[in-house]
Each structure stands twice: as structure tokens, then as C-alpha cells.
Tab-separated table of C-alpha atoms and ligand atoms in Angstrom:
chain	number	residue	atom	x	y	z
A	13	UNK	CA	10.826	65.182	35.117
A	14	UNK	CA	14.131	64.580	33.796
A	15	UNK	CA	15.314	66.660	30.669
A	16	UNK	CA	17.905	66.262	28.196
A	17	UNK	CA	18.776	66.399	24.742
A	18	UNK	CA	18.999	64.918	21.262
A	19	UNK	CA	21.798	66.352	19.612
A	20	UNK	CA	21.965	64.711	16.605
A	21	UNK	CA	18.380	63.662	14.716
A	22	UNK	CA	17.480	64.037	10.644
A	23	UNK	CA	13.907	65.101	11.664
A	24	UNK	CA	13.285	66.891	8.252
A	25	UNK	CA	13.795	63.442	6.305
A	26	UNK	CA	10.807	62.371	4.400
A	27	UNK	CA	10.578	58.990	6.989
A	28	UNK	CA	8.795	61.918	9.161
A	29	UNK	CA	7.180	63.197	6.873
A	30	UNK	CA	3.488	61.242	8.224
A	31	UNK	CA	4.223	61.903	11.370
A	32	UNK	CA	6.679	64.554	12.392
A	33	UNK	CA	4.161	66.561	14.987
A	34	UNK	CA	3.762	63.172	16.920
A	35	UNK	CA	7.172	62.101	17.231
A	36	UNK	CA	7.920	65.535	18.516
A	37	UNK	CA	5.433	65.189	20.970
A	38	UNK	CA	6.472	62.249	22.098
A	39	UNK	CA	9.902	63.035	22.221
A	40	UNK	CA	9.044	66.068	24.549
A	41	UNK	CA	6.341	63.580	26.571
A	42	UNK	CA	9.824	61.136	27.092
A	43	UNK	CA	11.471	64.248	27.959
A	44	UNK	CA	13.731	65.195	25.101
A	45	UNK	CA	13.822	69.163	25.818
A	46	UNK	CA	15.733	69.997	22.200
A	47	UNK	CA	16.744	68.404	19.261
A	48	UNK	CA	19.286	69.369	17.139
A	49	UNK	CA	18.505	68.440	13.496
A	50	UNK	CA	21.668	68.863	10.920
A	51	UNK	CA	21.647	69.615	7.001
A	52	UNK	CA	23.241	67.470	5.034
A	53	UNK	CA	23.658	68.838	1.340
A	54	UNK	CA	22.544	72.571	0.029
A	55	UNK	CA	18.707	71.557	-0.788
A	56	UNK	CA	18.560	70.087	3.046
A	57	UNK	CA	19.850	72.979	4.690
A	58	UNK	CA	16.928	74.543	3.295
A	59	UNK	CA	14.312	71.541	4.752
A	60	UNK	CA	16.226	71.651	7.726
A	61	UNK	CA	15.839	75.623	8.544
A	62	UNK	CA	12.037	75.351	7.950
A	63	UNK	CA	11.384	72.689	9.860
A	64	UNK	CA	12.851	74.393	13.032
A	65	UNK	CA	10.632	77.317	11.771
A	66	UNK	CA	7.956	75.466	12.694
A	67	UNK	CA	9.129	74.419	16.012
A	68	UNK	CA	11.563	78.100	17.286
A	69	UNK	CA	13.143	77.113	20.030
A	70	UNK	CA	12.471	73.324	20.664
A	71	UNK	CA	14.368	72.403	16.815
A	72	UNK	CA	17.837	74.217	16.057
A	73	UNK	CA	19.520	73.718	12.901
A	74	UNK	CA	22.897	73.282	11.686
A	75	UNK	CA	24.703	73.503	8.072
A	76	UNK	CA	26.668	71.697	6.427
A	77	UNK	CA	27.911	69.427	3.163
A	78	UNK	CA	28.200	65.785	4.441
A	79	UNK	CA	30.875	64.079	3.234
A	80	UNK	CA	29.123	61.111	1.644
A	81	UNK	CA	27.249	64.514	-0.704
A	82	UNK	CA	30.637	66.180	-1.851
A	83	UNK	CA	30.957	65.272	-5.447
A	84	UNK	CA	32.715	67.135	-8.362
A	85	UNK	CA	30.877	70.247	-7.759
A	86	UNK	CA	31.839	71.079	-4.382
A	87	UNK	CA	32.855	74.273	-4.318
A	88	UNK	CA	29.649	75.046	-6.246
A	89	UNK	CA	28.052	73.511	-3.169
A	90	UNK	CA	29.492	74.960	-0.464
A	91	UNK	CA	29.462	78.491	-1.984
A	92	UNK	CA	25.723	78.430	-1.719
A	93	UNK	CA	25.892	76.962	1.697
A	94	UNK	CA	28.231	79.527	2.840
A	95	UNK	CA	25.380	81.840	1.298
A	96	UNK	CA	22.499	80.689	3.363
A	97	UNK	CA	24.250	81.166	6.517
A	98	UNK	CA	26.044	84.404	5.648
A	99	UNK	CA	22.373	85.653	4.741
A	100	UNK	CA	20.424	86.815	7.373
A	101	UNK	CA	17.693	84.712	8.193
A	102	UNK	CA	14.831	87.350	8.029
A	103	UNK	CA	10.841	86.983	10.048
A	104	UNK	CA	10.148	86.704	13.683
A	105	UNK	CA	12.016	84.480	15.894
A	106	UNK	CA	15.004	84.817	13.009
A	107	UNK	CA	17.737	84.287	16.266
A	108	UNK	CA	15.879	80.746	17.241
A	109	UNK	CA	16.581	79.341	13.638
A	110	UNK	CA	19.649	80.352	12.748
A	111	UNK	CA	22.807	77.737	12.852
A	112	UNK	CA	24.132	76.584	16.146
A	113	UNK	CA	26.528	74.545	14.480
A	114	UNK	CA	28.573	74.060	11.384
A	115	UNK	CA	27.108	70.085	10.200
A	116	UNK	CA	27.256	67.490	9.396
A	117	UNK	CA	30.510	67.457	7.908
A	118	UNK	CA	33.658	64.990	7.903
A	119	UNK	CA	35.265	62.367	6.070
A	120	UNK	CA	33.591	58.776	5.024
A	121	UNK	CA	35.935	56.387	3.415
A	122	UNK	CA	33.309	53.353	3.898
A	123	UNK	CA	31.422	53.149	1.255
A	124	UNK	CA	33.608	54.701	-1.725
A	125	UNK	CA	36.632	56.814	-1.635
A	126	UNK	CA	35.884	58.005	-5.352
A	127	UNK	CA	35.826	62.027	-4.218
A	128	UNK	CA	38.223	61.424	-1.319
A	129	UNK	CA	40.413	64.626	-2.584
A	130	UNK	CA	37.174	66.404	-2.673
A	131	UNK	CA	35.967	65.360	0.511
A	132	UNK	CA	39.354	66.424	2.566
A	133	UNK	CA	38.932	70.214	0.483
A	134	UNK	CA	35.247	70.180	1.810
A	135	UNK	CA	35.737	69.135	5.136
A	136	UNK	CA	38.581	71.394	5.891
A	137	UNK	CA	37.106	74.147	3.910
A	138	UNK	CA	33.954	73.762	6.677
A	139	UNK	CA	36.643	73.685	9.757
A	140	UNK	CA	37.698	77.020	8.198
A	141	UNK	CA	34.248	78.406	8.727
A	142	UNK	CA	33.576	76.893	12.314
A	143	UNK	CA	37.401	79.298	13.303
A	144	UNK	CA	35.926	81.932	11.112
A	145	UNK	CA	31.808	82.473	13.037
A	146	UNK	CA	33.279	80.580	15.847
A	147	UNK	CA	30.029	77.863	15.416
A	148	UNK	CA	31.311	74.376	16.964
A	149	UNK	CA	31.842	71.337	14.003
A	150	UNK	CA	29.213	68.605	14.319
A	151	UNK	CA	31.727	65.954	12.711
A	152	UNK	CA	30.708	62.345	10.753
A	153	UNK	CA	33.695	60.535	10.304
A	154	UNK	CA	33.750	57.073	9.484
A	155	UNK	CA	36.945	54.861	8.274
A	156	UNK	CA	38.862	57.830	7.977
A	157	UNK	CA	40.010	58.806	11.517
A	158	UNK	CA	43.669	59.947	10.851
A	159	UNK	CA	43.157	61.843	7.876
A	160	UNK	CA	40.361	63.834	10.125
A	161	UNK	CA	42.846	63.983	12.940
A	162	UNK	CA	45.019	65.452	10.440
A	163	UNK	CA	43.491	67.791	9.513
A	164	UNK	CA	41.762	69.067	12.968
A	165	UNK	CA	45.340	69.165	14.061
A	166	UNK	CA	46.272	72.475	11.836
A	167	UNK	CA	43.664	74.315	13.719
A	168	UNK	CA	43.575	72.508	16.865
A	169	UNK	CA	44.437	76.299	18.369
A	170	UNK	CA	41.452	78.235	16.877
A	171	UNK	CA	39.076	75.495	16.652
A	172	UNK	CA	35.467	76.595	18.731
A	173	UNK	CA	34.701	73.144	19.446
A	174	UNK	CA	32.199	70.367	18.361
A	175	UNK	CA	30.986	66.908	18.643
A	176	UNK	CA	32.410	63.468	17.058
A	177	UNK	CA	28.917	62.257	16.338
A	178	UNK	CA	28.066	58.415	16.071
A	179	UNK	CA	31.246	57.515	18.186
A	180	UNK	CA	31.641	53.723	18.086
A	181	UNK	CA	35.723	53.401	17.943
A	182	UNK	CA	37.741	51.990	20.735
A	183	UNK	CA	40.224	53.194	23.871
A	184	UNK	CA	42.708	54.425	21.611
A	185	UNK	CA	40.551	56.039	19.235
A	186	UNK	CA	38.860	57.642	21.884
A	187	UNK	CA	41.919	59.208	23.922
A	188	UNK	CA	42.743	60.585	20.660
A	189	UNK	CA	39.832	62.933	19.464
A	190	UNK	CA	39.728	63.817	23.064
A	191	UNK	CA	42.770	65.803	22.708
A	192	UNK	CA	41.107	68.238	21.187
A	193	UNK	CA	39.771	70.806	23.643
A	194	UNK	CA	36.168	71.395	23.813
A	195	UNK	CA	35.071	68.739	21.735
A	196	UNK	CA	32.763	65.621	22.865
A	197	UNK	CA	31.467	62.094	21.586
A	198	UNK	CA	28.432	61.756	20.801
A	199	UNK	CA	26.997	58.346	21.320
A	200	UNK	CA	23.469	57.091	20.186
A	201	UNK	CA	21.833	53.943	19.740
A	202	UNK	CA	25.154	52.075	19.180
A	203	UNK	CA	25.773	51.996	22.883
A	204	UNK	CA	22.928	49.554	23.344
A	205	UNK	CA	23.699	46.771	21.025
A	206	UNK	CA	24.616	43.783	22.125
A	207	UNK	CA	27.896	42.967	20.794
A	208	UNK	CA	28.891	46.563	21.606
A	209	UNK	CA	32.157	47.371	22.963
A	210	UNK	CA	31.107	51.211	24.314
A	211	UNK	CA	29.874	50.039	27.572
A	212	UNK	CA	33.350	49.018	28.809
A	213	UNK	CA	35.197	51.378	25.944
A	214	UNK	CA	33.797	54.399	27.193
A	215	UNK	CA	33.649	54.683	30.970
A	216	UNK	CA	37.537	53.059	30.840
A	217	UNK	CA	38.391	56.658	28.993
A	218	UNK	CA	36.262	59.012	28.690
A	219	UNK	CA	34.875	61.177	31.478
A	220	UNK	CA	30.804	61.783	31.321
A	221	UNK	CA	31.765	65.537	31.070
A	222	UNK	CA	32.981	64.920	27.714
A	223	UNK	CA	30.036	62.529	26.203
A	224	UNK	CA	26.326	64.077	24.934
A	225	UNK	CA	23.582	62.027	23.979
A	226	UNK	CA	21.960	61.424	19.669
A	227	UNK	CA	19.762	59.292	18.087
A	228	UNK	CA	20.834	59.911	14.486
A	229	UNK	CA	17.442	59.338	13.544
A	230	UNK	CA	15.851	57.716	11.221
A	231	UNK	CA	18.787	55.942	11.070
A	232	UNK	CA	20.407	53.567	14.745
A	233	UNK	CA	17.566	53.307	16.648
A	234	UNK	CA	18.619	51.480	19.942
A	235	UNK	CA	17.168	48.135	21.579
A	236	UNK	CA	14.646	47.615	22.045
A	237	UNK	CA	13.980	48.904	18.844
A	238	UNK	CA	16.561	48.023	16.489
A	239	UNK	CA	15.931	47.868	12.814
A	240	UNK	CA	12.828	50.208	13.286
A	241	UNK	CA	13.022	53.943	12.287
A	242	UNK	CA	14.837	55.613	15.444
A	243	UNK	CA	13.092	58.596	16.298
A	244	UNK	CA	13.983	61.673	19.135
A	245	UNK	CA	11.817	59.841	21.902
A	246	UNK	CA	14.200	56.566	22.058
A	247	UNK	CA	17.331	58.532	23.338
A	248	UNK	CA	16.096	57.960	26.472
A	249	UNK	CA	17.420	53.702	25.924
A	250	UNK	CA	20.611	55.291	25.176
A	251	UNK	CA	20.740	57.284	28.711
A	252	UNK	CA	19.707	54.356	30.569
A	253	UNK	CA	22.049	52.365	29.114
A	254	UNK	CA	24.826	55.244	29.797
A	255	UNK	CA	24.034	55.596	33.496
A	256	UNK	CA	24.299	51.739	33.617
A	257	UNK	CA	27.589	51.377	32.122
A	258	UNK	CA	28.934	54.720	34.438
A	259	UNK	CA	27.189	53.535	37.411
A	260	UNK	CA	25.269	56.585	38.206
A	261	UNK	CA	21.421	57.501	38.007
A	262	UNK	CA	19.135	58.547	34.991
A	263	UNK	CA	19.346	62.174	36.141
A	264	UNK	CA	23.176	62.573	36.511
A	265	UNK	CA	23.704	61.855	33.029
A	266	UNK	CA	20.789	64.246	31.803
A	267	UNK	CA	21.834	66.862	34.149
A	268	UNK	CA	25.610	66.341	32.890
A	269	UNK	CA	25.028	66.172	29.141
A	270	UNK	CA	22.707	68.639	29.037
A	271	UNK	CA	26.014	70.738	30.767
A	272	UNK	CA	28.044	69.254	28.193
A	273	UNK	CA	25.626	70.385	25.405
A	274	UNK	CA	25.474	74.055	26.620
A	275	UNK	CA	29.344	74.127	26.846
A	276	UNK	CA	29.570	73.177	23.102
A	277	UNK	CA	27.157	74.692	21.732
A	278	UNK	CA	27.510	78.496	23.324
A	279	UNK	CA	24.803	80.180	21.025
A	280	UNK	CA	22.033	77.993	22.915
B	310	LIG	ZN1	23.680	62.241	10.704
């Protein structure tokens, strides 16, 4: 059976809460082989890290301050984050929990740019970290592209690595986070819409060695599902839809994602 994985998937939100054991299984029974699930404020990192508790191994976490939570009191915020990774994470199987990445973090100028100061200080603050424990960035970045170019730029050097999750931009967009070295695009549900650009965008610029596979769940799910929760399981309509659009099978793009993933994300 062909394996791959979900590298992007809020499976500690409540919309899980009725059901989380099932949608695991059938995300394993579709053959999803990991799922990355990332925090995205202080009291999430904390849901996130027991969730993959419960499943060592098969759920990894990441930290982070997303930048639609930075408020006022960010640096109150990201002190304590900073805490719970720099603590060690104590009881058996502490390795299999502990961060592979530094998310999600970024820039979102959509819906309000009331704390945009704030959210440039956060997000570069967090880029600091991924140079400093060498953890690749899992970045959100939404109506804000050059500001986030900016700032990758001043540690384009040093940087680890990471993923531009949720990429939905076009040629140009594309060429230009992929001139940062060891980073890929995520792409999710997005990919199978039907007005969607990607499937022409995408295999025009961007080499399958450079793309890994998300669901952003709850949230994206991909036809034929759209508007339903999205879940770990429906990843798979976003691989089918990726070989399609490259012209290759099923199991090149699992094999070469799953590559991709284990490139990025070295603690794995
Ligand atoms: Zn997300």
C-alpha cells in the first residue's frame, strides 16, 4: 500500500474532539503514515503535545504563535512558548513528542492588520529560534508575502529550512519562496478546486522535489468534500489530483513527498 504524509492537520481542535480515534484510523486505513499537527497559541501547544502523547510516533508536534494569535502581549506569549520547548519533555517516549518544527508561524494581513508591528517582531523572533535549535519553520503567510520575504531574506544563510504551508499564489510567487534553500510548498485541498490555478501554476515551476502534501484540517477539505470538516484521510484527493496535474502515478508522488518530508524535517 502506498504511504505518505499529512504535514499540516489541527487534529487537537475541538471539531475532533467526538471522533479523533476514528479519523486517525481512517487516515492510517487511506494510508496517511504521519501527521504533523501544529500549535497555534501557548494554551494549544499544550493540546497539541498531548495529543501526540497519545499517538508517539504516528502524531508529531510543532510550536508556535500564529500570527492571526499575536496581540499586545506577545512577548509574554512567546516567552512561555520558548519555555515549553526549552523544557524537557519528561515520561517515556519523551523523543517521539517533542517539536519537529518551529509552527505555525508567519504573517496574515487578511483579515486585520491591527498588530501588524507585533506580528513582524513575532514572526521574526520565531525565525530566530528555528537558526538557533536548527528546527525547520512551518510558515502561514497570507497577504503579506514581501514583508515575509523580507524578513526570511536576513537569515536566508542560517535558516534550517521549512514549509510555505497552504500555498495557493501564482508563477511568480512561487519562483520566489523557492529561492530559499531547503524550503517546500505545501499544498492541500486548494489544489482540487475548481477554479484553481495550482494545477497549471505548479508543475510550470515548481519541481515535485520541492512540494509535500497537508490537509490543514478541519479547515480546506478538498472535492469531493468541500465545505465539510477536512480531516487526515482526504489528503489522499489532494495526491491524486497532484499526480494528475504532474503526469505521473499515485506512488511517485507519495514516494517523492514522503522524500521531501524527511529532507525538511531531519529530526523524523
Ligand atoms: Zn494551520
Amino acid at each position: 500500500m502506498i504511504q505518505y504524509i499529512d504535514t499540516h492537520c489541527h487534529l487537537d481542535g475541538e471539531e475532533f474532539a467526538e471522533d479523533r480515534e476514528q479519523a486517525i484510523a481512517r487516515a492510517k486505513e487511506a494510508g496517511v503514515a504521519q501527521v504533523f499537527v501544529p500549535a497555534i497559541d501557548l494554551k494549544s501547544c499544550q493540546t497539541v503535545l498531548d495529543m501526540c502523547r497519545q499517538y508517539p510516533g504516528y502524531c508529531q508536534s510543532m510550536l508556535g504563535l500564529h500570527p492571526e494569535e499575536v496581540r499586545a502581549d506577545w512577548r509574554e506569549q512567546l516567552a512561555e512558548i520558548r519555555q515549553v520547548f526549552s523544557a524537557p519533555i519528561g515520561g517515556r517516549g519523551a523523543d517521539e513528542i517533542s517539536p519537529i518544527a518551529i509552527g505555525e508561524v508567519g504573517l496574515d494581513f487578511y483579515w486585520s492588520r491591527e498588530f501588524e508591528q507585533e506580528q513582524l517582531f513575532a514572526f521574526e523572533e520565531q525565525v530566530r529560534w528555528s537558526v538557533e535549535t536548527r528546527l525547520p519553520l512551518m510558515i502561514h503567510c497570507r497577504k503579506a508575502q514581501n514583508e515575509l520575504v523580507t524578513i526570511l531574506k536576513r537569515y536566508a544563510q542560517d535558516l534550517p529550512g521549512g514549509v510555505f504551508h497552504c500555498f495557493t499564489g501564482n508563477e511568480i510567487e512561487a519562483r520566489e519562496l523557492l529561492q530559499f534553500d531547503g524550503f517546500v510548498l505545501g499544498i492541500g485541498g486548494v489544489l482540487t478546486f475548481k477554479k484553481s490555478h495550482l494545477p497549471e501554476v505548479l508543475p510550470a515551476v515548481v519541481p515535485l522535489e520541492r512540494i509535500v502534501l497537508e490537509t490543514d484540517a478541519p479547515y480546506m477539505a478538498p472535492v469531493p468534500h468541500r465545505g465539510q470538516r477536512n480531516e487526515p484521510a482526504f489528503v489522499f484527493q489532494v495526491l491524486q489530483r497532484l499526480a494528475e496535474a504532474y503526469g505521473v502515478t499515485d506512488d511517485d508522488v507519495a514516494r517523492i513527498t514522503t522524500a521531501n518530508v524527511h529532507r525538511v524535517f531531519k529530526k523524523l
